[in-house]
Short mmCIF file of C-alpha atoms in Angstrom, two decimals:
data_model
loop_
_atom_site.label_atom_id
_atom_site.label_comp_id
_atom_site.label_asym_id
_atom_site.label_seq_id
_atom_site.Cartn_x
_atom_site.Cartn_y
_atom_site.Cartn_z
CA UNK A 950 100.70 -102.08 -164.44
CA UNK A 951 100.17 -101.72 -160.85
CA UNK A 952 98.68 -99.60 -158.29
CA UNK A 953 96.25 -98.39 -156.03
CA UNK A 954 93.46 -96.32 -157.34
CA UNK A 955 93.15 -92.52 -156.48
CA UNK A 956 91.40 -91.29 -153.62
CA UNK A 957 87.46 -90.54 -154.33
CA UNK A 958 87.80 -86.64 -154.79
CA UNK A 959 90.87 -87.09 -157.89
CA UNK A 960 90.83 -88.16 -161.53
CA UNK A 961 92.69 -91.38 -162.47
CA UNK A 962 96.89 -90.48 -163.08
CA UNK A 963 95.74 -92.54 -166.45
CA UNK A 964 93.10 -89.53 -167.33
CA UNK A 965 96.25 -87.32 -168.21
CA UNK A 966 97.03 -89.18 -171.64
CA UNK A 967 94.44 -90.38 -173.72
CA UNK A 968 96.76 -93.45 -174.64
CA UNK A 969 97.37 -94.19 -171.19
CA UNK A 970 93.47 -94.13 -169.89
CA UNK A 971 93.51 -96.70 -173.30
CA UNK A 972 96.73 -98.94 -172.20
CA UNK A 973 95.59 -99.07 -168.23
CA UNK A 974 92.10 -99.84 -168.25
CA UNK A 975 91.63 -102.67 -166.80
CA UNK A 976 88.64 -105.33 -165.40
CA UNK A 977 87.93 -104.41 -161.84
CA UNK A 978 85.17 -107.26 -160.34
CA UNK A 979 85.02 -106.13 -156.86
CA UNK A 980 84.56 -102.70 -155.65
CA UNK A 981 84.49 -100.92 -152.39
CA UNK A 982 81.68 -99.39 -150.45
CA UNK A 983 81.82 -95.66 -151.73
CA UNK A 984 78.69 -94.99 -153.47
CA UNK A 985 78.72 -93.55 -157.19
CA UNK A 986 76.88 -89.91 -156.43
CA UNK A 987 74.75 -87.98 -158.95
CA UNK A 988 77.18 -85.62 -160.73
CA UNK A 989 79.82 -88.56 -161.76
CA UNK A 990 76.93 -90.83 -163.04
CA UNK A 991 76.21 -88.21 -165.04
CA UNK A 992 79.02 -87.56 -166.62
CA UNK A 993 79.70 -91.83 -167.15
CA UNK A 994 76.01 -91.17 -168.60
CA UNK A 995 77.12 -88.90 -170.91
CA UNK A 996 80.17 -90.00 -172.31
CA UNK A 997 78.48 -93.68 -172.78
CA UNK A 998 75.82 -91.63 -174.93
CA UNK A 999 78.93 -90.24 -177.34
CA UNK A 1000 79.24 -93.46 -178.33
CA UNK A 1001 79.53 -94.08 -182.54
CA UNK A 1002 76.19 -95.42 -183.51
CA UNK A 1003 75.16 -97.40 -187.04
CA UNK A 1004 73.60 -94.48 -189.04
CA UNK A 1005 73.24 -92.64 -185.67
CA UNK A 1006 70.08 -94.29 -185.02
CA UNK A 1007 71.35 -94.80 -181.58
CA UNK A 1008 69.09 -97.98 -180.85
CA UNK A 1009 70.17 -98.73 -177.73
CA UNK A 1010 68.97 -97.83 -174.00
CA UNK A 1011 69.76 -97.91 -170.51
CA UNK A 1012 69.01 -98.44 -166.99
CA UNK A 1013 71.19 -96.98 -164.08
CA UNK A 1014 70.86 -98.88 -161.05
CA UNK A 1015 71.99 -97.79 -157.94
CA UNK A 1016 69.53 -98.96 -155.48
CA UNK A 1017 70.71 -101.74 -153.24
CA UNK A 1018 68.50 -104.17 -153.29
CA UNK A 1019 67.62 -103.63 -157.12
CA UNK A 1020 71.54 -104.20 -157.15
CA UNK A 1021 72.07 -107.32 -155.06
CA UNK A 1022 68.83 -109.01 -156.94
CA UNK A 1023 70.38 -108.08 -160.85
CA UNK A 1024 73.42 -109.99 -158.71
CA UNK A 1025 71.55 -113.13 -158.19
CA UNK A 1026 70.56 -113.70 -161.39
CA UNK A 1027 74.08 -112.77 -163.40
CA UNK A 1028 76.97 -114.90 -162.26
CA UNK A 1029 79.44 -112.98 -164.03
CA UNK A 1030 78.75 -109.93 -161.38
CA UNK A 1031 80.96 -110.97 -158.97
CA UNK A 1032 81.27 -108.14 -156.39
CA UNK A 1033 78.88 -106.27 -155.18
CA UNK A 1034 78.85 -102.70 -157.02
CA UNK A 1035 77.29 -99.40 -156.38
CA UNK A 1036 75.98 -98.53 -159.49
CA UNK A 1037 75.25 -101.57 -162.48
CA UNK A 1038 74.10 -100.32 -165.66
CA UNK A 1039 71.86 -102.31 -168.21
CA UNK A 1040 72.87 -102.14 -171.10
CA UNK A 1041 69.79 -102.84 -173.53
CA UNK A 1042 69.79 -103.22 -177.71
CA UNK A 1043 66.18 -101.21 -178.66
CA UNK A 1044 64.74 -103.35 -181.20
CA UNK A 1045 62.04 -100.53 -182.50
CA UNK A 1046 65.47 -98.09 -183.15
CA UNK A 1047 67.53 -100.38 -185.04
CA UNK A 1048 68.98 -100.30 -188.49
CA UNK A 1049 66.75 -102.33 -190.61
CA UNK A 1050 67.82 -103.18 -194.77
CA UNK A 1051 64.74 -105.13 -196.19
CA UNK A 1052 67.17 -107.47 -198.15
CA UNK A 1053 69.28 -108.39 -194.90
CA UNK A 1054 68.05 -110.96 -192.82
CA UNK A 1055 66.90 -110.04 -189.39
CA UNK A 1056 70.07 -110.71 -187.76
CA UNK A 1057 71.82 -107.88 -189.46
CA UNK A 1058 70.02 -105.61 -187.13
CA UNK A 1059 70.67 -107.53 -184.39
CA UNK A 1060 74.45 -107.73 -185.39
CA UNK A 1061 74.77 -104.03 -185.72
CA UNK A 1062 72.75 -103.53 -182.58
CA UNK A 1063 75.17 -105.04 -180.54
CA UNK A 1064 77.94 -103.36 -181.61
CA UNK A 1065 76.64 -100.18 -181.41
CA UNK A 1066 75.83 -101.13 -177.17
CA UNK A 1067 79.34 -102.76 -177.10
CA UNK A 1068 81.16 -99.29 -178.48
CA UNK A 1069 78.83 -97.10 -175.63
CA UNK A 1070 79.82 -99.75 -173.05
CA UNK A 1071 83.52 -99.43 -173.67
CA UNK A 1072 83.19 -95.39 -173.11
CA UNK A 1073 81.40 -96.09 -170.09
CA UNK A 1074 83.93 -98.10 -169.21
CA UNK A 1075 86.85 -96.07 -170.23
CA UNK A 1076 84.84 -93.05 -168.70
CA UNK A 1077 85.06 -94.58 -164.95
CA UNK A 1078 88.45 -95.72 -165.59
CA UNK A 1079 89.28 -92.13 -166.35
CA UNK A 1080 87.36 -90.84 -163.06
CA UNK A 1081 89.01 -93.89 -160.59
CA UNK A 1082 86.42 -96.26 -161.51
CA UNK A 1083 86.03 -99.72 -163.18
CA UNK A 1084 83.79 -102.30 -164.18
CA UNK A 1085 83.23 -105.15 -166.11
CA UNK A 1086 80.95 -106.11 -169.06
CA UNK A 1087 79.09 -109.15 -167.94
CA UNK A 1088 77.00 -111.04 -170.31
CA UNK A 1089 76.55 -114.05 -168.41
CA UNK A 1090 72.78 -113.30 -166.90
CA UNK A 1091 69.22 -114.58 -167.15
CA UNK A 1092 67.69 -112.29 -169.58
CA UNK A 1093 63.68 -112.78 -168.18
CA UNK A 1094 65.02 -111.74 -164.40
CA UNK A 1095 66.52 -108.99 -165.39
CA UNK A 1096 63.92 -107.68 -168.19
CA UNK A 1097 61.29 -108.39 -164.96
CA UNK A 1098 63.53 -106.75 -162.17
CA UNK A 1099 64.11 -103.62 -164.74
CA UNK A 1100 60.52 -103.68 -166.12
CA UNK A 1101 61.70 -103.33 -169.79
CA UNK A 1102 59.62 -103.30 -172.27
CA UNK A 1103 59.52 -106.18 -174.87
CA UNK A 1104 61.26 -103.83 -177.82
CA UNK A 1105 64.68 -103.79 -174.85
CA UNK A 1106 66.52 -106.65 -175.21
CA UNK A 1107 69.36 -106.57 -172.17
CA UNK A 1108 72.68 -107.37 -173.85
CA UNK A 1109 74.94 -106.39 -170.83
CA UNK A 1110 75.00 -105.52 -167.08
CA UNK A 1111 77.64 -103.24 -166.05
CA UNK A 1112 78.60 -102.94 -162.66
CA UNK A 1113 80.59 -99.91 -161.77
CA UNK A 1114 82.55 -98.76 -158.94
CA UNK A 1115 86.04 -98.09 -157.02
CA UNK A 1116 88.19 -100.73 -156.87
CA UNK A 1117 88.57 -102.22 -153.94
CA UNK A 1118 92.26 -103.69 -155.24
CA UNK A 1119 94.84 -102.76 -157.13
CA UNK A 1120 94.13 -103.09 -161.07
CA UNK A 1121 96.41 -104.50 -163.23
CA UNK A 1122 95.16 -104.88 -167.35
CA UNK A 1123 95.23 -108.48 -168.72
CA UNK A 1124 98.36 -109.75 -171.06
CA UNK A 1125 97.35 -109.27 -174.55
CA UNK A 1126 98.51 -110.49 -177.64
CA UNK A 1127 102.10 -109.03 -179.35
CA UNK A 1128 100.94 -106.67 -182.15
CA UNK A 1129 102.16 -108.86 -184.99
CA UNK A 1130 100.19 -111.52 -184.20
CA UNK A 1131 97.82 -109.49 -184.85
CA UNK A 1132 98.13 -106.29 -187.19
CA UNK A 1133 99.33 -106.49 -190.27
CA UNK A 1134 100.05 -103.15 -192.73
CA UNK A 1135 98.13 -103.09 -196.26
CA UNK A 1136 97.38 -106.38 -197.04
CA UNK A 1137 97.16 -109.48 -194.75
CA UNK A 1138 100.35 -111.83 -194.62
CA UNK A 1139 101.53 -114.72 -192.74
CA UNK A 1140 104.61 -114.06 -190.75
CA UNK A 1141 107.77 -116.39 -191.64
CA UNK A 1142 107.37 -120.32 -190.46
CA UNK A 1143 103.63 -120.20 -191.78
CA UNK A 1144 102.12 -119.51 -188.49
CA UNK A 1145 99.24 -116.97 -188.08
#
């Protein structure tokens, strides 16, 4: 799916089907000029804060960065941030909130953790998509530049940088796989010829 993204003042055509926004979100990596402005990082805000959360402990936290320079240094230090964005949020697994069973080893929490930021990341996501936006989920940065340039505190561990903006080209989502390679109904089955 092709085509140019909606002028700043109107909502994604995508926003009018819930499917749709779902089907035509797609990875934008480089972004235009127009700034994000207070009222619209609010509402991303707050729909990434709907997220589901493991036993609603919500151990996550998050930085929204929109200052330039703040922006351009996160830059340098995550190769996976290829434009330059207006806005980039960190997305950050809180280590002091997280689900903790004393007979699970301590990379149960850590495993939960991360899918709890990964399911508030994707509303984010789908969020901008919905308002005209896009981003990307990059995960390829150096953690100590980042904790330093964000000042976290050593119970924020940053999991993912998020940079957010217009596109500055026309988005198209990736190919992904036919559905009965991978759903199956009731029990799993190998298709005919053996192949998974």
């Amino acid at each position: 799916m092709t085509g140019r993204p909606p002028p700043a003042n109107e909502p994604s055509p995508a926003a009018t089907s819930p499917a749709g926004l779902l089907r035509s979100r797609a990875v934008v990596r480089r972004y235009t000029g127009e700034p994000v402005d207070d009222a619209r990082l609010s509402d991303l805000l707050d729909a990434m804060l709907a997220a589901p959360t493991a036993a609603n402990k919500q151990a996550w936290a998050f930085v929204a960065v929109r200052d330039p320079f703040r922006v351009r240094a996160l830059r340098a230090f995550a190769p996976g941030m290829i434009g330059v964005p207006p806005l980039v949020v960190a997305a950050c697994f809180d280590r002091d909130r997280a689900v903790r069973d004393d007979d699970a080893p301590d990379d149960d929490a850590w495993d939960v953790g991360l899918l709890c930021v990964a399911m508030a990341v994707q509303n984010l996501l789908l969020a901008a998509h919905a308002a005209g936006l896009g981003g990307c989920p990059v995960c390829s940065f150096w953690p100590p530049a980042v904790r330093r340039l964000l000042a976290l505190p050593p119970r924020l561990e940053p999991v993912l940088l998020v940079p957010v903006g217009r596109p500055a080209e026309p988005v198209t989502p990736s190919a992904r796989r036919e559905r009965d390679e991978v759903i199956r109904y009731d029990v799993w089955s190998e298709p005919a010829g053996g192949e998974p």
